[in-house]
């Protein structure tokens, strides 16, 4: 470009900067919208990839029904392409949490290199009785407090842990849990509310419940390369896992057999020893009995001898009395002395005899006690022998029942949060294919209209340049540079602003469901080139299209004023009934609207686009605002959900009666149910869903209103049937009559046929008959009670009283749930604000540019009516009346476009646990129209200053 052309081009930009800025702004808006939405998925994926890479999320998770030992881990470390292999422990446990309510959490052991947690605040645990906890379940003020394991846990569950209390030292996030859902469980209420991490010594287990594997390759998440890499290794690692599980099985079997043999041998040894002890004791009893018999015989002989001696003494006494006369006194004394001595001896013998009797009696008592002890010892021996033999028999049966373990090799595609994030990151791609096309179309029309007007204004200048010898290429380069430079500046600024703010807003919006660390800005060179190329094509292409016919004319023809188009009658003139009733200025406005067709169509398109965006924005708000109310007032019509420690059939009769009495005391209706989570598997997809079974299906209508989206009632499913919510039906493309598969956390499967699709907005519910569950899984355990209160009862007060019952572990007031979900939905206001901002920007740019062109090309006309004495307001009304009419026409078309666009956008905004009620309230249509007219009015007020600056004397000078 020659220097003179350069100077005139720069001067032209300065002189018509409003027109130049309009091109720049509309291009920036189009590029920002296109690039921002297009890069959002990549930005979300890159941010997630960085977070998961830093945390070294596992590639494979190995499970075995018998667990693994450390030597299994060491063996797997030797395999090819392995970066890390770590054994870990996990266990579900109930803790005492908020306000004394029991909450189920999943406890994990900390690993060194895989699934590394991110410390949000506090510190990592250093002692076995310390832990770090889930940032979604605990706040920072929990640091320093203690987690207590609930007494409602079974002894078996408590035995998995080394302590009953753990001190919280920090708050963490885990790459294993990127979504707010924490999974399902078979304890408590069936839902896991959060997680904690402990040191390995914090667990009492002597084996690993799982093994994590991380390979050497670091492919981007969700990439085809990563999926192919894992698929190529799954079969091989299934074999590895089976080998280690078989080794542990054989080890356990061998240890069990050895322990059985040792126990059997020990039993035989103990039996022989005990029999010998019993035999010795029996011999001692027999010897004692023999001694007693001998003693009794000796005692009998002694008694007989004493009796004989006593008789002899009495005889001697008689003889001595009889012989006293004949004998001398000396002889008598000697005889008496002998008799006395004999009596003393007899007395001594009698004393000895009594002592012997006593000893014999004591010996008899000891013998009797000994016999009793012997009998008791013999009975105890027989009992112990029988118990030991029974234990050995049971052990033998257990060994015989010991089966080879089931093994599972699970990839990241079984991690619900990982899978859902991929699906959610695809949402904006569909929107990116619609909105930007609309903006680029408007940008092209703005450029075309602007450059057409500019070329028409400068026909004389172009003619002069051609007469001076400038080539058509040089002349066109001036206008190409004008529009091209605006497009380049707008494209560059729009790209960087759009690719930063759009992904950031959407990332923060999805932050209500995912914990993926910090947002990472992504510069996509290919996208930048495409965006800039499209922007330049829209601006410079339309410029070339506007200039090419003008440059074909000769210089003399260009230097003459362009002949005005011949006048035509407008369509209203053929309707005299209307046309004759219009005022003069109104007729002029109608003729001007029809006369400038390019401006007409561009303004209609721009305004309709603005209104459509406003309708879409308000429609998004309408579709999400009442979701919580519709769910918790129209579908779940009970007041309180009560969670029990044990199923109603597992309780003692007294506990059951106590709870029922407490419910009856509040004049409430109640229904027992089982509510837990399972995985729905279909077409290679997996999704965690909530399963509901009620004890008495005939009463379900008083607590759950099952109906279609059209309000038609749905019958509770029979045996082998299921009713699914509309969100699940849409996600998995299910219809009535299709079969679904549900899987428990222990990999048991349940199959059922869809008998109905119900309206539902919060969570993903599937209703099945308890008989279906009993036939395929096992006996339901009704741990949930739905409670409906009378109007005079206070739900919070009743919930507090129910919590005092021993068997009640939690009571949730439904109105509180409604408030929480309403607050969560408020975060989607970011998307609404983005749409409203874009609508306002589009309206201002289009209206400003069209008003600027309208005023510029009608300067002589406006100057004329000012000379004729029109006041300021009359002049403004004369010029801007056309804009308001076109705004009205554009609004009408925009309402229709907005409804279609809103339906498309809502189908693309797919939040996992929420199904939206897609509708637009009447007030939203009115607000959209009102804001569109408000934008037009603001632009008119802004442009009215340009009317005041029109110089009547200069504008009315002759162009000849």
PDB file of N, CA and C in Angstrom, residues 480-547:
ATOM      1  N   UNK A 480      -9.949  -3.037   2.500  1.00  0.00           N
ATOM      2  CA  UNK A 480      -9.640  -4.339   3.103  1.00  0.00           C
ATOM      3  C   UNK A 480      -8.843  -4.172   4.393  1.00  0.00           C
ATOM      4  N   UNK A 481      -7.912  -3.210   4.378  1.00  0.00           N
ATOM      5  CA  UNK A 481      -7.152  -2.964   5.598  1.00  0.00           C
ATOM      6  C   UNK A 481      -8.055  -2.409   6.699  1.00  0.00           C
ATOM      7  N   UNK A 482      -8.978  -1.545   6.307  1.00  0.00           N
ATOM      8  CA  UNK A 482      -9.903  -0.950   7.279  1.00  0.00           C
ATOM      9  C   UNK A 482     -10.676  -2.042   8.013  1.00  0.00           C
ATOM     10  N   UNK A 483     -11.322  -2.901   7.235  1.00  0.00           N
ATOM     11  CA  UNK A 483     -12.130  -3.947   7.869  1.00  0.00           C
ATOM     12  C   UNK A 483     -11.255  -5.072   8.412  1.00  0.00           C
ATOM     13  N   UNK A 484     -10.168  -5.382   7.698  1.00  0.00           N
ATOM     14  CA  UNK A 484      -9.304  -6.480   8.134  1.00  0.00           C
ATOM     15  C   UNK A 484      -8.608  -6.188   9.438  1.00  0.00           C
ATOM     16  N   UNK A 485      -8.096  -4.946   9.595  1.00  0.00           N
ATOM     17  CA  UNK A 485      -7.424  -4.598  10.859  1.00  0.00           C
ATOM     18  C   UNK A 485      -8.405  -4.647  12.026  1.00  0.00           C
ATOM     19  N   UNK A 486      -9.655  -4.194  11.776  1.00  0.00           N
ATOM     20  CA  UNK A 486     -10.673  -4.282  12.836  1.00  0.00           C
ATOM     21  C   UNK A 486     -10.947  -5.735  13.187  1.00  0.00           C
ATOM     22  N   UNK A 487     -10.997  -6.588  12.168  1.00  0.00           N
ATOM     23  CA  UNK A 487     -11.252  -8.006  12.409  1.00  0.00           C
ATOM     24  C   UNK A 487     -10.094  -8.658  13.157  1.00  0.00           C
ATOM     25  N   UNK A 488      -8.853  -8.289  12.777  1.00  0.00           N
ATOM     26  CA  UNK A 488      -7.680  -8.876  13.451  1.00  0.00           C
ATOM     27  C   UNK A 488      -7.648  -8.461  14.927  1.00  0.00           C
ATOM     28  N   UNK A 489      -7.814  -7.159  15.174  1.00  0.00           N
ATOM     29  CA  UNK A 489      -7.812  -6.701  16.571  1.00  0.00           C
ATOM     30  C   UNK A 489      -8.979  -7.306  17.356  1.00  0.00           C
ATOM     31  N   UNK A 490     -10.163  -7.315  16.721  1.00  0.00           N
ATOM     32  CA  UNK A 490     -11.316  -7.911  17.394  1.00  0.00           C
ATOM     33  C   UNK A 490     -11.137  -9.404  17.602  1.00  0.00           C
ATOM     34  N   UNK A 491     -10.572 -10.076  16.586  1.00  0.00           N
ATOM     35  CA  UNK A 491     -10.365 -11.515  16.712  1.00  0.00           C
ATOM     36  C   UNK A 491      -9.373 -11.858  17.798  1.00  0.00           C
ATOM     37  N   UNK A 492      -8.252 -11.123  17.867  1.00  0.00           N
ATOM     38  CA  UNK A 492      -7.236 -11.408  18.882  1.00  0.00           C
ATOM     39  C   UNK A 492      -7.780 -11.147  20.284  1.00  0.00           C
ATOM     40  N   UNK A 493      -8.375  -9.961  20.466  1.00  0.00           N
ATOM     41  CA  UNK A 493      -8.907  -9.634  21.797  1.00  0.00           C
ATOM     42  C   UNK A 493     -10.048 -10.574  22.170  1.00  0.00           C
ATOM     43  N   UNK A 494     -10.941 -10.859  21.207  1.00  0.00           N
ATOM     44  CA  UNK A 494     -12.055 -11.762  21.482  1.00  0.00           C
ATOM     45  C   UNK A 494     -11.591 -13.159  21.810  1.00  0.00           C
ATOM     46  N   UNK A 495     -10.535 -13.640  21.123  1.00  0.00           N
ATOM     47  CA  UNK A 495     -10.045 -14.991  21.380  1.00  0.00           C
ATOM     48  C   UNK A 495      -9.524 -15.118  22.812  1.00  0.00           C
ATOM     49  N   UNK A 496      -8.661 -14.189  23.207  1.00  0.00           N
ATOM     50  CA  UNK A 496      -8.056 -14.315  24.539  1.00  0.00           C
ATOM     51  C   UNK A 496      -9.079 -14.089  25.651  1.00  0.00           C
ATOM     52  N   UNK A 497      -9.959 -13.111  25.461  1.00  0.00           N
ATOM     53  CA  UNK A 497     -10.984 -12.888  26.481  1.00  0.00           C
ATOM     54  C   UNK A 497     -11.956 -14.072  26.542  1.00  0.00           C
ATOM     55  N   UNK A 498     -12.386 -14.550  25.380  1.00  0.00           N
ATOM     56  CA  UNK A 498     -13.344 -15.645  25.342  1.00  0.00           C
ATOM     57  C   UNK A 498     -12.779 -16.943  25.875  1.00  0.00           C
ATOM     58  N   UNK A 499     -11.535 -17.265  25.473  1.00  0.00           N
ATOM     59  CA  UNK A 499     -10.941 -18.530  25.902  1.00  0.00           C
ATOM     60  C   UNK A 499     -10.538 -18.523  27.366  1.00  0.00           C
ATOM     61  N   UNK A 500     -10.532 -17.360  27.977  1.00  0.00           N
ATOM     62  CA  UNK A 500     -10.250 -17.322  29.419  1.00  0.00           C
ATOM     63  C   UNK A 500     -11.532 -17.300  30.237  1.00  0.00           C
ATOM     64  N   UNK A 501     -12.434 -16.384  29.926  1.00  0.00           N
ATOM     65  CA  UNK A 501     -13.598 -16.182  30.779  1.00  0.00           C
ATOM     66  C   UNK A 501     -14.671 -17.255  30.592  1.00  0.00           C
ATOM     67  N   UNK A 502     -14.954 -17.666  29.380  1.00  0.00           N
ATOM     68  CA  UNK A 502     -16.000 -18.673  29.178  1.00  0.00           C
ATOM     69  C   UNK A 502     -15.661 -19.987  29.885  1.00  0.00           C
ATOM     70  N   UNK A 503     -14.484 -20.582  29.643  1.00  0.00           N
ATOM     71  CA  UNK A 503     -14.164 -21.822  30.364  1.00  0.00           C
ATOM     72  C   UNK A 503     -14.110 -21.632  31.882  1.00  0.00           C
ATOM     73  N   UNK A 504     -13.630 -20.464  32.319  1.00  0.00           N
ATOM     74  CA  UNK A 504     -13.528 -20.225  33.759  1.00  0.00           C
ATOM     75  C   UNK A 504     -14.906 -20.205  34.408  1.00  0.00           C
ATOM     76  N   UNK A 505     -15.860 -19.521  33.765  1.00  0.00           N
ATOM     77  CA  UNK A 505     -17.217 -19.462  34.316  1.00  0.00           C
ATOM     78  C   UNK A 505     -17.848 -20.850  34.352  1.00  0.00           C
ATOM     79  N   UNK A 506     -17.708 -21.590  33.268  1.00  0.00           N
ATOM     80  CA  UNK A 506     -18.297 -22.932  33.217  1.00  0.00           C
ATOM     81  C   UNK A 506     -17.591 -23.863  34.186  1.00  0.00           C
ATOM     82  N   UNK A 507     -16.276 -23.722  34.317  1.00  0.00           N
ATOM     83  CA  UNK A 507     -15.508 -24.533  35.278  1.00  0.00           C
ATOM     84  C   UNK A 507     -16.010 -24.276  36.702  1.00  0.00           C
ATOM     85  N   UNK A 508     -16.208 -23.018  37.035  1.00  0.00           N
ATOM     86  CA  UNK A 508     -16.709 -22.691  38.374  1.00  0.00           C
ATOM     87  C   UNK A 508     -18.129 -23.196  38.570  1.00  0.00           C
ATOM     88  N   UNK A 509     -18.918 -23.202  37.498  1.00  0.00           N
ATOM     89  CA  UNK A 509     -20.278 -23.722  37.599  1.00  0.00           C
ATOM     90  C   UNK A 509     -20.263 -25.203  37.925  1.00  0.00           C
ATOM     91  N   UNK A 510     -19.426 -25.955  37.232  1.00  0.00           N
ATOM     92  CA  UNK A 510     -19.335 -27.383  37.503  1.00  0.00           C
ATOM     93  C   UNK A 510     -18.592 -27.682  38.802  1.00  0.00           C
ATOM     94  N   UNK A 511     -18.020 -26.645  39.399  1.00  0.00           N
ATOM     95  CA  UNK A 511     -17.371 -26.829  40.698  1.00  0.00           C
ATOM     96  C   UNK A 511     -18.334 -27.238  41.789  1.00  0.00           C
ATOM     97  N   UNK A 512     -19.658 -27.086  41.556  1.00  0.00           N
ATOM     98  CA  UNK A 512     -20.622 -27.528  42.554  1.00  0.00           C
ATOM     99  C   UNK A 512     -20.680 -29.050  42.612  1.00  0.00           C
ATOM    100  N   UNK A 513     -20.161 -29.719  41.585  1.00  0.00           N
ATOM    101  CA  UNK A 513     -20.230 -31.186  41.534  1.00  0.00           C
ATOM    102  C   UNK A 513     -18.872 -31.866  41.526  1.00  0.00           C
ATOM    103  N   UNK A 514     -17.831 -31.137  41.109  1.00  0.00           N
ATOM    104  CA  UNK A 514     -16.535 -31.782  40.940  1.00  0.00           C
ATOM    105  C   UNK A 514     -15.456 -31.037  41.722  1.00  0.00           C
ATOM    106  N   UNK A 515     -14.508 -31.804  42.233  1.00  0.00           N
ATOM    107  CA  UNK A 515     -13.299 -31.257  42.837  1.00  0.00           C
ATOM    108  C   UNK A 515     -12.135 -31.638  41.934  1.00  0.00           C
ATOM    109  N   UNK A 516     -11.729 -30.702  41.077  1.00  0.00           N
ATOM    110  CA  UNK A 516     -10.687 -30.990  40.098  1.00  0.00           C
ATOM    111  C   UNK A 516      -9.530 -29.995  40.174  1.00  0.00           C
ATOM    112  N   UNK A 517      -9.364 -29.371  41.310  1.00  0.00           N
ATOM    113  CA  UNK A 517      -8.250 -28.453  41.456  1.00  0.00           C
ATOM    114  C   UNK A 517      -8.494 -27.125  40.765  1.00  0.00           C
ATOM    115  N   UNK A 518      -7.411 -26.494  40.340  1.00  0.00           N
ATOM    116  CA  UNK A 518      -7.475 -25.166  39.761  1.00  0.00           C
ATOM    117  C   UNK A 518      -7.686 -25.237  38.246  1.00  0.00           C
ATOM    118  N   UNK A 519      -8.278 -24.166  37.729  1.00  0.00           N
ATOM    119  CA  UNK A 519      -8.507 -24.044  36.294  1.00  0.00           C
ATOM    120  C   UNK A 519      -7.197 -23.713  35.583  1.00  0.00           C
ATOM    121  N   UNK A 520      -6.951 -24.357  34.453  1.00  0.00           N
ATOM    122  CA  UNK A 520      -5.739 -24.117  33.660  1.00  0.00           C
ATOM    123  C   UNK A 520      -6.126 -23.484  32.326  1.00  0.00           C
ATOM    124  N   UNK A 521      -5.509 -22.355  32.028  1.00  0.00           N
ATOM    125  CA  UNK A 521      -5.778 -21.694  30.748  1.00  0.00           C
ATOM    126  C   UNK A 521      -5.140 -22.499  29.625  1.00  0.00           C
ATOM    127  N   UNK A 522      -5.864 -22.637  28.517  1.00  0.00           N
ATOM    128  CA  UNK A 522      -5.382 -23.411  27.373  1.00  0.00           C
ATOM    129  C   UNK A 522      -5.353 -22.510  26.139  1.00  0.00           C
ATOM    130  N   UNK A 523      -4.188 -22.449  25.508  1.00  0.00           N
ATOM    131  CA  UNK A 523      -4.078 -21.736  24.234  1.00  0.00           C
ATOM    132  C   UNK A 523      -4.046 -22.775  23.127  1.00  0.00           C
ATOM    133  N   UNK A 524      -5.093 -22.750  22.309  1.00  0.00           N
ATOM    134  CA  UNK A 524      -5.215 -23.689  21.202  1.00  0.00           C
ATOM    135  C   UNK A 524      -4.836 -22.963  19.919  1.00  0.00           C
ATOM    136  N   UNK A 525      -3.624 -23.234  19.429  1.00  0.00           N
ATOM    137  CA  UNK A 525      -3.119 -22.514  18.249  1.00  0.00           C
ATOM    138  C   UNK A 525      -4.012 -22.754  17.035  1.00  0.00           C
ATOM    139  N   UNK A 526      -4.426 -23.998  16.829  1.00  0.00           N
ATOM    140  CA  UNK A 526      -5.265 -24.320  15.683  1.00  0.00           C
ATOM    141  C   UNK A 526      -6.590 -23.575  15.759  1.00  0.00           C
ATOM    142  N   UNK A 527      -7.188 -23.544  16.953  1.00  0.00           N
ATOM    143  CA  UNK A 527      -8.452 -22.835  17.124  1.00  0.00           C
ATOM    144  C   UNK A 527      -8.272 -21.345  16.924  1.00  0.00           C
ATOM    145  N   UNK A 528      -7.143 -20.805  17.400  1.00  0.00           N
ATOM    146  CA  UNK A 528      -6.877 -19.373  17.224  1.00  0.00           C
ATOM    147  C   UNK A 528      -6.773 -19.022  15.740  1.00  0.00           C
ATOM    148  N   UNK A 529      -6.081 -19.860  14.988  1.00  0.00           N
ATOM    149  CA  UNK A 529      -5.939 -19.598  13.547  1.00  0.00           C
ATOM    150  C   UNK A 529      -7.294 -19.686  12.847  1.00  0.00           C
ATOM    151  N   UNK A 530      -8.086 -20.711  13.214  1.00  0.00           N
ATOM    152  CA  UNK A 530      -9.409 -20.863  12.600  1.00  0.00           C
ATOM    153  C   UNK A 530     -10.296 -19.673  12.945  1.00  0.00           C
ATOM    154  N   UNK A 531     -10.296 -19.263  14.196  1.00  0.00           N
ATOM    155  CA  UNK A 531     -11.133 -18.142  14.631  1.00  0.00           C
ATOM    156  C   UNK A 531     -10.747 -16.870  13.900  1.00  0.00           C
ATOM    157  N   UNK A 532      -9.428 -16.615  13.824  1.00  0.00           N
ATOM    158  CA  UNK A 532      -8.964 -15.404  13.166  1.00  0.00           C
ATOM    159  C   UNK A 532      -9.263 -15.460  11.669  1.00  0.00           C
ATOM    160  N   UNK A 533      -9.105 -16.640  11.088  1.00  0.00           N
ATOM    161  CA  UNK A 533      -9.376 -16.784   9.657  1.00  0.00           C
ATOM    162  C   UNK A 533     -10.844 -16.539   9.350  1.00  0.00           C
ATOM    163  N   UNK A 534     -11.729 -17.079  10.188  1.00  0.00           N
ATOM    164  CA  UNK A 534     -13.158 -16.868   9.976  1.00  0.00           C
ATOM    165  C   UNK A 534     -13.507 -15.399  10.151  1.00  0.00           C
ATOM    166  N   UNK A 535     -12.901 -14.775  11.166  1.00  0.00           N
ATOM    167  CA  UNK A 535     -13.167 -13.349  11.400  1.00  0.00           C
ATOM    168  C   UNK A 535     -12.721 -12.507  10.214  1.00  0.00           C
ATOM    169  N   UNK A 536     -11.516 -12.783   9.710  1.00  0.00           N
ATOM    170  CA  UNK A 536     -10.998 -12.029   8.565  1.00  0.00           C
ATOM    171  C   UNK A 536     -11.838 -12.300   7.327  1.00  0.00           C
ATOM    172  N   UNK A 537     -12.254 -13.556   7.172  1.00  0.00           N
ATOM    173  CA  UNK A 537     -13.086 -13.891   6.016  1.00  0.00           C
ATOM    174  C   UNK A 537     -14.413 -13.143   6.071  1.00  0.00           C
ATOM    175  N   UNK A 538     -15.007 -13.070   7.261  1.00  0.00           N
ATOM    176  CA  UNK A 538     -16.290 -12.364   7.393  1.00  0.00           C
ATOM    177  C   UNK A 538     -16.142 -10.884   7.070  1.00  0.00           C
ATOM    178  N   UNK A 539     -15.055 -10.277   7.555  1.00  0.00           N
ATOM    179  CA  UNK A 539     -14.896  -8.830   7.366  1.00  0.00           C
ATOM    180  C   UNK A 539     -14.347  -8.493   5.984  1.00  0.00           C
ATOM    181  N   UNK A 540     -13.211  -9.071   5.646  1.00  0.00           N
ATOM    182  CA  UNK A 540     -12.581  -8.736   4.372  1.00  0.00           C
ATOM    183  C   UNK A 540     -13.365  -9.337   3.198  1.00  0.00           C
ATOM    184  N   UNK A 541     -13.993 -10.494   3.410  1.00  0.00           N
ATOM    185  CA  UNK A 541     -14.804 -11.079   2.344  1.00  0.00           C
ATOM    186  C   UNK A 541     -15.984 -10.203   1.996  1.00  0.00           C
ATOM    187  N   UNK A 542     -16.668  -9.726   3.033  1.00  0.00           N
ATOM    188  CA  UNK A 542     -17.810  -8.835   2.766  1.00  0.00           C
ATOM    189  C   UNK A 542     -17.333  -7.503   2.197  1.00  0.00           C
ATOM    190  N   UNK A 543     -16.126  -7.070   2.600  1.00  0.00           N
ATOM    191  CA  UNK A 543     -15.577  -5.825   2.052  1.00  0.00           C
ATOM    192  C   UNK A 543     -15.288  -5.970   0.561  1.00  0.00           C
ATOM    193  N   UNK A 544     -14.666  -7.098   0.207  1.00  0.00           N
ATOM    194  CA  UNK A 544     -14.409  -7.352  -1.218  1.00  0.00           C
ATOM    195  C   UNK A 544     -15.709  -7.414  -2.004  1.00  0.00           C
ATOM    196  N   UNK A 545     -16.715  -8.057  -1.399  1.00  0.00           N
ATOM    197  CA  UNK A 545     -18.012  -8.164  -2.057  1.00  0.00           C
ATOM    198  C   UNK A 545     -18.637  -6.786  -2.249  1.00  0.00           C
ATOM    199  N   UNK A 546     -18.427  -5.880  -1.286  1.00  0.00           N
ATOM    200  CA  UNK A 546     -18.996  -4.528  -1.365  1.00  0.00           C
ATOM    201  C   UNK A 546     -18.249  -3.657  -2.368  1.00  0.00           C
ATOM    202  N   UNK A 547     -16.943  -3.879  -2.543  1.00  0.00           N
ATOM    203  CA  UNK A 547     -16.132  -3.005  -3.382  1.00  0.00           C
ATOM    204  C   UNK A 547     -16.051  -3.433  -4.839  1.00  0.00           C
TER     205      UNK A 547
END
